[in-house]
Amino acid sequence: MDVSTNKENHAAPVGRFAPSPTGRMHLGNIFTAVLSWLSIRSRGGKWILRIEDLDPQRSKYEYARQLEDDLQWLGLTWDEGGIDDIGPHGPYRQSLRGDIYNQYLTRLKSTGLTYPCFCTRADIMATQAPHQSDGRVIYKGTCRPEEFPSCEPLQEPARRHATRLFVPNEEIEFNDGVFGKQHSNLATDCGDFILQRADGAWAYQLAVVVDDGLMGVTEVVRGSDLLLSTAQQLYLYNLLEFKVPAYVHLPLICNTEMRRLSKRDQSLSMEALRLCYSPDEIIGHIAALANLIPSYSPCSLKELIKLFSWDKIPKTMSIVHGDISQ
């Protein structure tokens, strides 16, 4: 399946930034937000802020409030969304969108392509070695019925279970805005994946496709660590008959130990950055990392709009130190 994107769509583009409120944002999060914002603003489009708080144990309302404040401090204004916005496509907190996800799960169940799964994570890890060297675990189909996919929906068991989606042995191809042509086999590279966990929590793959589809997102900008999940999402776009967005995956920003930034990198958290640097200094550092300017120099978002181009973005990871002015 060669999946076309909306890059040739002449309507005003719609982008989104969808952080998880599980702690303070770091430089890598802001790198993604800035480039997404610049891409949309350079073409006169709309930028949405969505709060991906599917993890009830780690997500906190106060973290969402703080990330909104950090974005506003940097000048990254949004046109729609945020933690308390209710329309036109609200709510914009995934934890409040369960009824919407359930509608689309019901639609997928009606295709006969879903089945109940009783495997625990421990079961799956014990029966399948990690895929290649990236740590992925491909589900072996332990709970898949013998005659499947079915021509009609399977009966829901009373016993608690997750819901999985069958994937065919089929290649998915798409063009990424930075890394070019990509292809992945759904069966061998992805495997049947979960739509809803046994505890009722919604899986990221379903939630992100439903949200982007309903919100009219035409461009998804995110880190290259999510590149492999794109095939699963494109498969869902096709089943749910949503228009496919353009995908742009960014090279990761790593610390001096060559590990991608996380919320544990306190020296590069927004809390530390705001104490040491002005918004223009942080934006200037991101612009230099993205090759939008030849070397580090403080600059404003407004200045960068006219300099922005996806063709300038590097394909290799960047290593950053605690002092971003170096």
CSV table of C-alpha atoms in Angstrom, one decimal:
chain,number,residue,atom,x,y,z
A,1,MET,CA,0.0,0.0,0.0
A,2,ASP,CA,1.6,3.3,-1.1
A,3,VAL,CA,0.0,5.9,1.1
A,4,SER,CA,-0.2,9.4,-0.3
A,5,THR,CA,0.0,12.4,1.9
A,6,ASN,CA,-1.6,15.9,2.0
A,7,LYS,CA,1.6,17.7,1.0
A,8,GLU,CA,0.0,18.7,-2.3
A,9,ASN,CA,-3.2,19.9,-0.6
A,10,HIS,CA,-3.5,23.7,-1.2
A,11,ALA,CA,-5.9,24.3,1.7
A,12,ALA,CA,-4.5,26.0,4.7
A,13,PRO,CA,-2.4,23.4,6.6
A,14,VAL,CA,-3.3,22.2,10.1
A,15,GLY,CA,-0.5,21.2,12.5
A,16,ARG,CA,-0.5,20.1,16.1
A,17,PHE,CA,1.7,19.7,19.1
A,18,ALA,CA,0.6,16.9,21.4
A,19,PRO,CA,2.8,16.7,24.5
A,20,SER,CA,2.2,14.3,27.4
A,21,PRO,CA,1.9,16.1,30.8
A,22,THR,CA,4.1,13.7,32.7
A,23,GLY,CA,6.7,16.3,33.8
A,24,ARG,CA,8.4,19.4,32.6
A,25,MET,CA,9.2,19.7,28.9
A,26,HIS,CA,12.8,19.5,27.7
A,27,LEU,CA,14.8,20.9,24.8
A,28,GLY,CA,13.8,18.0,22.5
A,29,ASN,CA,10.1,18.6,23.1
A,30,ILE,CA,10.6,22.3,22.3
A,31,PHE,CA,12.6,21.4,19.2
A,32,THR,CA,9.6,19.5,17.9
A,33,ALA,CA,7.1,22.3,18.9
A,34,VAL,CA,9.2,25.1,17.3
A,35,LEU,CA,9.6,23.3,13.9
A,36,SER,CA,6.0,22.3,13.8
A,37,TRP,CA,4.9,25.8,14.6
A,38,LEU,CA,7.2,27.4,12.0
A,39,SER,CA,6.1,25.0,9.3
A,40,ILE,CA,2.5,25.9,9.9
A,41,ARG,CA,3.0,29.6,10.4
A,42,SER,CA,5.2,29.9,7.3
A,43,ARG,CA,2.1,28.7,5.2
A,44,GLY,CA,-0.6,30.6,7.1
A,45,GLY,CA,-2.1,27.6,8.7
A,46,LYS,CA,-3.6,26.6,12.0
A,47,TRP,CA,-1.7,25.1,15.0
A,48,ILE,CA,-3.5,22.9,17.6
A,49,LEU,CA,-2.4,22.1,21.1
A,50,ARG,CA,-3.6,18.7,22.2
A,51,ILE,CA,-2.9,17.2,25.6
A,52,GLU,CA,-2.0,13.4,25.4
A,53,ASP,CA,-2.8,12.4,29.0
A,54,LEU,CA,-3.8,8.8,28.3
A,55,ASP,CA,-1.5,7.6,31.2
A,56,PRO,CA,-3.5,8.3,34.3
A,57,GLN,CA,-0.7,7.3,36.7
A,58,ARG,CA,1.9,9.8,35.3
A,59,SER,CA,-0.2,12.6,33.7
A,60,LYS,CA,-1.1,15.5,35.9
A,61,TYR,CA,-3.2,18.6,35.3
A,62,GLU,CA,-0.6,20.9,36.8
A,63,TYR,CA,2.0,19.6,34.3
A,64,ALA,CA,-0.3,20.4,31.5
A,65,ARG,CA,-0.8,23.9,32.9
A,66,GLN,CA,3.0,24.3,33.1
A,67,LEU,CA,3.6,23.2,29.6
A,68,GLU,CA,1.1,25.7,28.3
A,69,ASP,CA,2.9,28.4,30.3
A,70,ASP,CA,6.3,27.3,28.8
A,71,LEU,CA,4.9,27.5,25.2
A,72,GLN,CA,3.4,30.9,25.8
A,73,TRP,CA,6.7,32.2,27.3
A,74,LEU,CA,8.5,31.1,24.2
A,75,GLY,CA,5.9,32.7,21.9
A,76,LEU,CA,4.4,29.5,20.6
A,77,THR,CA,0.8,30.5,20.5
A,78,TRP,CA,-1.9,28.1,19.3
A,79,ASP,CA,-5.1,28.7,17.5
A,80,GLU,CA,-7.2,25.9,19.0
A,81,GLY,CA,-6.9,23.5,21.9
A,82,GLY,CA,-5.3,23.5,25.3
A,83,ILE,CA,-6.2,21.9,28.5
A,84,ASP,CA,-9.5,23.8,29.1
A,85,ASP,CA,-10.7,24.5,25.5
A,86,ILE,CA,-13.9,22.7,24.5
A,87,GLY,CA,-14.3,23.4,20.8
A,88,PRO,CA,-14.6,23.3,17.9
A,89,HIS,CA,-12.9,19.8,18.1
A,90,GLY,CA,-12.7,19.6,21.9
A,91,PRO,CA,-12.1,18.3,24.4
A,92,TYR,CA,-8.4,18.5,23.7
A,93,ARG,CA,-7.4,16.3,26.6
A,94,GLN,CA,-7.3,12.6,25.5
A,95,SER,CA,-8.4,11.5,29.0
A,96,LEU,CA,-11.8,13.2,28.3
A,97,ARG,CA,-12.3,11.7,24.8
A,98,GLY,CA,-13.1,8.1,25.8
A,99,ASP,CA,-16.6,8.2,24.3
A,100,ILE,CA,-15.2,9.3,21.0
A,101,TYR,CA,-12.6,6.5,20.9
A,102,ASN,CA,-15.3,4.0,21.9
A,103,GLN,CA,-17.3,4.9,18.8
A,104,TYR,CA,-14.4,4.2,16.5
A,105,LEU,CA,-13.4,1.0,18.3
A,106,THR,CA,-17.0,-0.2,17.7
A,107,ARG,CA,-16.6,0.7,14.1
A,108,LEU,CA,-13.4,-1.4,13.9
A,109,LYS,CA,-15.0,-4.3,15.7
A,110,SER,CA,-17.7,-4.3,13.0
A,111,THR,CA,-15.1,-5.0,10.4
A,112,GLY,CA,-14.3,-8.4,11.9
A,113,LEU,CA,-10.7,-7.5,12.2
A,114,THR,CA,-10.5,-7.3,16.0
A,115,TYR,CA,-10.2,-10.0,18.5
A,116,PRO,CA,-9.9,-10.3,22.3
A,117,CYS,CA,-6.5,-10.9,23.8
A,118,PHE,CA,-5.8,-12.3,27.2
A,119,CYS,CA,-2.0,-12.2,27.1
A,120,THR,CA,-0.2,-10.1,29.7
A,121,ARG,CA,2.9,-8.1,28.8
A,122,ALA,CA,5.0,-10.7,30.7
A,123,ASP,CA,3.4,-13.5,28.5
A,124,ILE,CA,4.3,-11.6,25.3
A,125,MET,CA,7.9,-10.8,26.5
A,126,ALA,CA,8.5,-14.4,27.5
A,127,THR,CA,7.5,-15.9,24.1
A,128,GLN,CA,9.0,-13.4,21.7
A,129,ALA,CA,12.5,-12.0,21.4
A,130,PRO,CA,12.9,-8.3,20.8
A,131,HIS,CA,12.7,-7.5,17.1
A,132,GLN,CA,16.1,-6.8,15.6
A,133,SER,CA,18.1,-4.5,17.9
A,134,ASP,CA,15.6,-1.8,18.6
A,135,GLY,CA,13.8,-3.4,21.5
A,136,ARG,CA,10.4,-3.8,19.7
A,137,VAL,CA,8.4,-6.9,20.5
A,138,ILE,CA,6.2,-8.3,17.7
A,139,TYR,CA,3.1,-10.1,18.9
A,140,LYS,CA,3.0,-13.7,17.8
A,141,GLY,CA,-0.8,-14.0,17.5
A,142,THR,CA,-1.2,-16.2,20.5
A,143,CYS,CA,-4.9,-15.2,21.0
A,144,ARG,CA,-5.8,-14.8,17.3
A,145,PRO,CA,-8.6,-17.3,16.4
A,146,GLU,CA,-7.6,-20.1,14.0
A,147,GLU,CA,-10.0,-18.9,11.3
A,148,PHE,CA,-9.2,-15.2,11.1
A,149,PRO,CA,-10.0,-12.6,10.0
A,150,SER,CA,-13.6,-13.2,10.4
A,151,CYS,CA,-16.4,-12.2,8.1
A,152,GLU,CA,-18.4,-11.0,11.1
A,153,PRO,CA,-17.5,-9.6,14.5
A,154,LEU,CA,-16.5,-12.1,17.2
A,155,GLN,CA,-18.6,-12.4,20.3
A,156,GLU,CA,-17.2,-10.4,23.2
A,157,PRO,CA,-16.1,-12.7,26.1
A,158,ALA,CA,-17.1,-11.8,29.7
A,159,ARG,CA,-13.6,-12.3,30.9
A,160,ARG,CA,-11.4,-9.2,31.0
A,161,HIS,CA,-9.4,-8.7,27.9
A,162,ALA,CA,-7.6,-6.3,25.6
A,163,THR,CA,-8.8,-5.7,22.1
A,164,ARG,CA,-6.3,-6.3,19.3
A,165,LEU,CA,-6.4,-5.4,15.6
A,166,PHE,CA,-5.4,-7.9,13.0
A,167,VAL,CA,-2.8,-6.7,10.4
A,168,PRO,CA,-2.3,-8.3,7.0
A,169,ASN,CA,1.1,-9.4,5.5
A,170,GLU,CA,1.3,-6.2,3.6
A,171,GLU,CA,3.8,-3.4,2.9
A,172,ILE,CA,3.0,0.1,3.8
A,173,GLU,CA,5.0,2.9,2.0
A,174,PHE,CA,5.0,6.6,2.6
A,175,ASN,CA,7.2,9.6,2.1
A,176,ASP,CA,8.6,11.2,5.2
A,177,GLY,CA,9.3,14.9,5.1
A,178,VAL,CA,12.9,14.5,6.4
A,179,PHE,CA,13.9,10.9,5.9
A,180,GLY,CA,12.3,10.3,2.5
A,181,LYS,CA,10.6,7.1,1.3
A,182,GLN,CA,9.8,4.6,4.0
A,183,HIS,CA,8.4,1.1,3.9
A,184,SER,CA,7.3,-1.3,6.6
A,185,ASN,CA,5.6,-4.7,6.6
A,186,LEU,CA,2.6,-4.7,8.9
A,187,ALA,CA,2.8,-8.4,9.8
A,188,THR,CA,6.6,-8.7,10.3
A,189,ASP,CA,7.5,-5.2,11.5
A,190,CYS,CA,4.4,-4.3,13.5
A,191,GLY,CA,2.2,-7.3,14.3
A,192,ASP,CA,-1.4,-7.3,15.5
A,193,PHE,CA,-1.6,-4.3,17.9
A,194,ILE,CA,-3.7,-3.3,20.8
A,195,LEU,CA,-6.5,-0.8,20.5
A,196,GLN,CA,-7.7,-0.9,24.1
A,197,ARG,CA,-6.0,-2.4,27.1
A,198,ALA,CA,-7.6,-4.9,29.4
A,199,ASP,CA,-7.9,-2.2,32.1
A,200,GLY,CA,-9.9,-0.1,29.7
A,201,ALA,CA,-7.1,2.4,28.9
A,202,TRP,CA,-7.0,3.5,25.3
A,203,ALA,CA,-4.0,2.7,23.2
A,204,TYR,CA,-1.9,5.5,21.7
A,205,GLN,CA,-2.3,4.2,18.1
A,206,LEU,CA,-6.0,4.4,18.1
A,207,ALA,CA,-6.3,7.7,20.0
A,208,VAL,CA,-3.8,9.6,17.9
A,209,VAL,CA,-5.3,8.5,14.6
A,210,VAL,CA,-8.9,9.4,15.7
A,211,ASP,CA,-7.8,12.7,17.1
A,212,ASP,CA,-5.7,13.8,14.1
A,213,GLY,CA,-8.4,12.6,11.8
A,214,LEU,CA,-11.3,14.4,13.5
A,215,MET,CA,-9.2,17.6,14.1
A,216,GLY,CA,-8.3,17.8,10.4
A,217,VAL,CA,-4.6,17.6,11.0
A,218,THR,CA,-2.7,17.7,7.7
A,219,GLU,CA,0.9,17.6,9.0
A,220,VAL,CA,2.3,15.5,11.9
A,221,VAL,CA,5.7,16.6,13.1
A,222,ARG,CA,7.4,14.4,15.8
A,223,GLY,CA,10.6,12.6,16.8
A,224,SER,CA,12.1,9.8,14.7
A,225,ASP,CA,11.6,7.4,17.6
A,226,LEU,CA,8.0,7.3,16.4
A,227,LEU,CA,8.8,6.6,12.8
A,228,LEU,CA,8.1,2.8,13.1
A,229,SER,CA,4.6,3.5,14.5
A,230,THR,CA,3.6,5.3,11.3
A,231,ALA,CA,2.7,2.1,9.4
A,232,GLN,CA,0.2,1.1,12.1
A,233,GLN,CA,-1.4,4.5,12.0
A,234,LEU,CA,-1.6,4.6,8.3
A,235,TYR,CA,-3.4,1.2,8.4
A,236,LEU,CA,-5.9,2.7,10.9
A,237,TYR,CA,-6.4,5.8,8.7
A,238,ASN,CA,-7.4,3.5,5.8
A,239,LEU,CA,-9.8,1.4,7.9
A,240,LEU,CA,-11.4,4.5,9.5
A,241,GLU,CA,-11.5,6.4,6.2
A,242,PHE,CA,-9.7,9.5,7.5
A,243,LYS,CA,-7.6,11.6,5.2
A,244,VAL,CA,-3.9,10.8,5.7
A,245,PRO,CA,-1.6,13.7,6.9
A,246,ALA,CA,1.9,14.4,5.8
A,247,TYR,CA,4.5,12.9,8.2
A,248,VAL,CA,7.7,14.6,9.2
A,249,HIS,CA,10.0,12.8,11.7
A,250,LEU,CA,12.8,14.8,13.3
A,251,PRO,CA,16.3,13.6,14.2
A,252,LEU,CA,16.6,13.1,18.0
A,253,ILE,CA,18.4,15.4,20.3
A,254,CYS,CA,20.7,13.5,22.6
A,255,ASN,CA,22.7,14.3,25.7
A,256,THR,CA,26.5,13.9,25.9
A,257,GLU,CA,26.0,10.2,26.8
A,258,MET,CA,24.3,9.7,23.4
A,259,ARG,CA,21.0,9.0,25.0
A,260,ARG,CA,17.9,10.8,23.7
A,261,LEU,CA,16.7,13.6,26.0
A,262,SER,CA,14.2,12.6,28.6
A,263,LYS,CA,12.5,14.5,31.4
A,264,ARG,CA,15.3,13.2,33.7
A,265,ASP,CA,17.8,15.6,31.9
A,266,GLN,CA,17.2,18.4,34.4
A,267,SER,CA,19.8,20.7,33.0
A,268,LEU,CA,17.9,20.9,29.7
A,269,SER,CA,14.4,21.0,31.1
A,270,MET,CA,12.3,24.1,30.6
A,271,GLU,CA,12.6,24.9,34.3
A,272,ALA,CA,16.4,25.1,34.0
A,273,LEU,CA,16.4,26.8,30.6
A,274,ARG,CA,14.1,29.5,31.7
A,275,LEU,CA,16.3,30.3,34.6
A,276,CYS,CA,19.4,30.7,32.4
A,277,TYR,CA,18.2,31.9,29.0
A,278,SER,CA,15.8,34.3,27.3
A,279,PRO,CA,13.2,33.0,24.8
A,280,ASP,CA,15.2,34.3,21.9
A,281,GLU,CA,18.3,32.5,23.1
A,282,ILE,CA,16.5,29.2,23.3
A,283,ILE,CA,14.9,29.7,19.9
A,284,GLY,CA,18.3,30.7,18.4
A,285,HIS,CA,19.8,27.5,19.7
A,286,ILE,CA,17.0,25.4,18.2
A,287,ALA,CA,17.3,27.3,14.9
A,288,ALA,CA,21.1,26.4,14.8
A,289,LEU,CA,20.3,22.7,15.6
A,290,ALA,CA,17.8,22.7,12.7
A,291,ASN,CA,20.2,24.4,10.3
A,292,LEU,CA,17.8,27.3,9.8
A,293,ILE,CA,20.7,29.7,10.7
A,294,PRO,CA,24.5,29.0,10.1
A,295,SER,CA,25.5,29.3,13.8
A,296,TYR,CA,24.1,30.0,17.2
A,297,SER,CA,22.6,33.5,17.6
A,298,PRO,CA,19.6,34.7,19.6
A,299,CYS,CA,16.6,35.2,17.3
A,300,SER,CA,12.9,35.5,17.4
A,301,LEU,CA,10.2,33.1,16.0
A,302,LYS,CA,9.1,35.9,13.7
A,303,GLU,CA,12.5,36.1,12.2
A,304,LEU,CA,12.6,32.4,11.6
A,305,ILE,CA,9.3,32.1,9.7
A,306,LYS,CA,10.8,33.5,6.5
A,307,LEU,CA,13.9,31.2,6.9
A,308,PHE,CA,12.0,28.0,7.5
A,309,SER,CA,12.3,25.1,5.1
A,310,TRP,CA,12.1,21.3,5.7
A,311,ASP,CA,14.9,20.9,3.2
A,312,LYS,CA,17.3,22.4,5.7
A,313,ILE,CA,16.6,20.0,8.6
A,314,PRO,CA,19.5,17.5,9.2
A,315,LYS,CA,18.9,13.8,9.2
A,316,THR,CA,21.4,13.0,12.0
A,317,MET,CA,20.9,13.4,15.7
A,318,SER,CA,22.3,16.4,17.6
A,319,ILE,CA,24.2,16.3,20.8
A,320,VAL,CA,23.6,19.0,23.3
A,321,HIS,CA,25.4,20.1,26.5
A,322,GLY,CA,24.0,21.7,29.6
A,323,ASP,CA,25.1,25.1,28.3
A,324,ILE,CA,23.1,25.6,25.1
A,325,SER,CA,25.0,28.7,24.1
A,326,GLN,CA,28.2,26.7,23.4
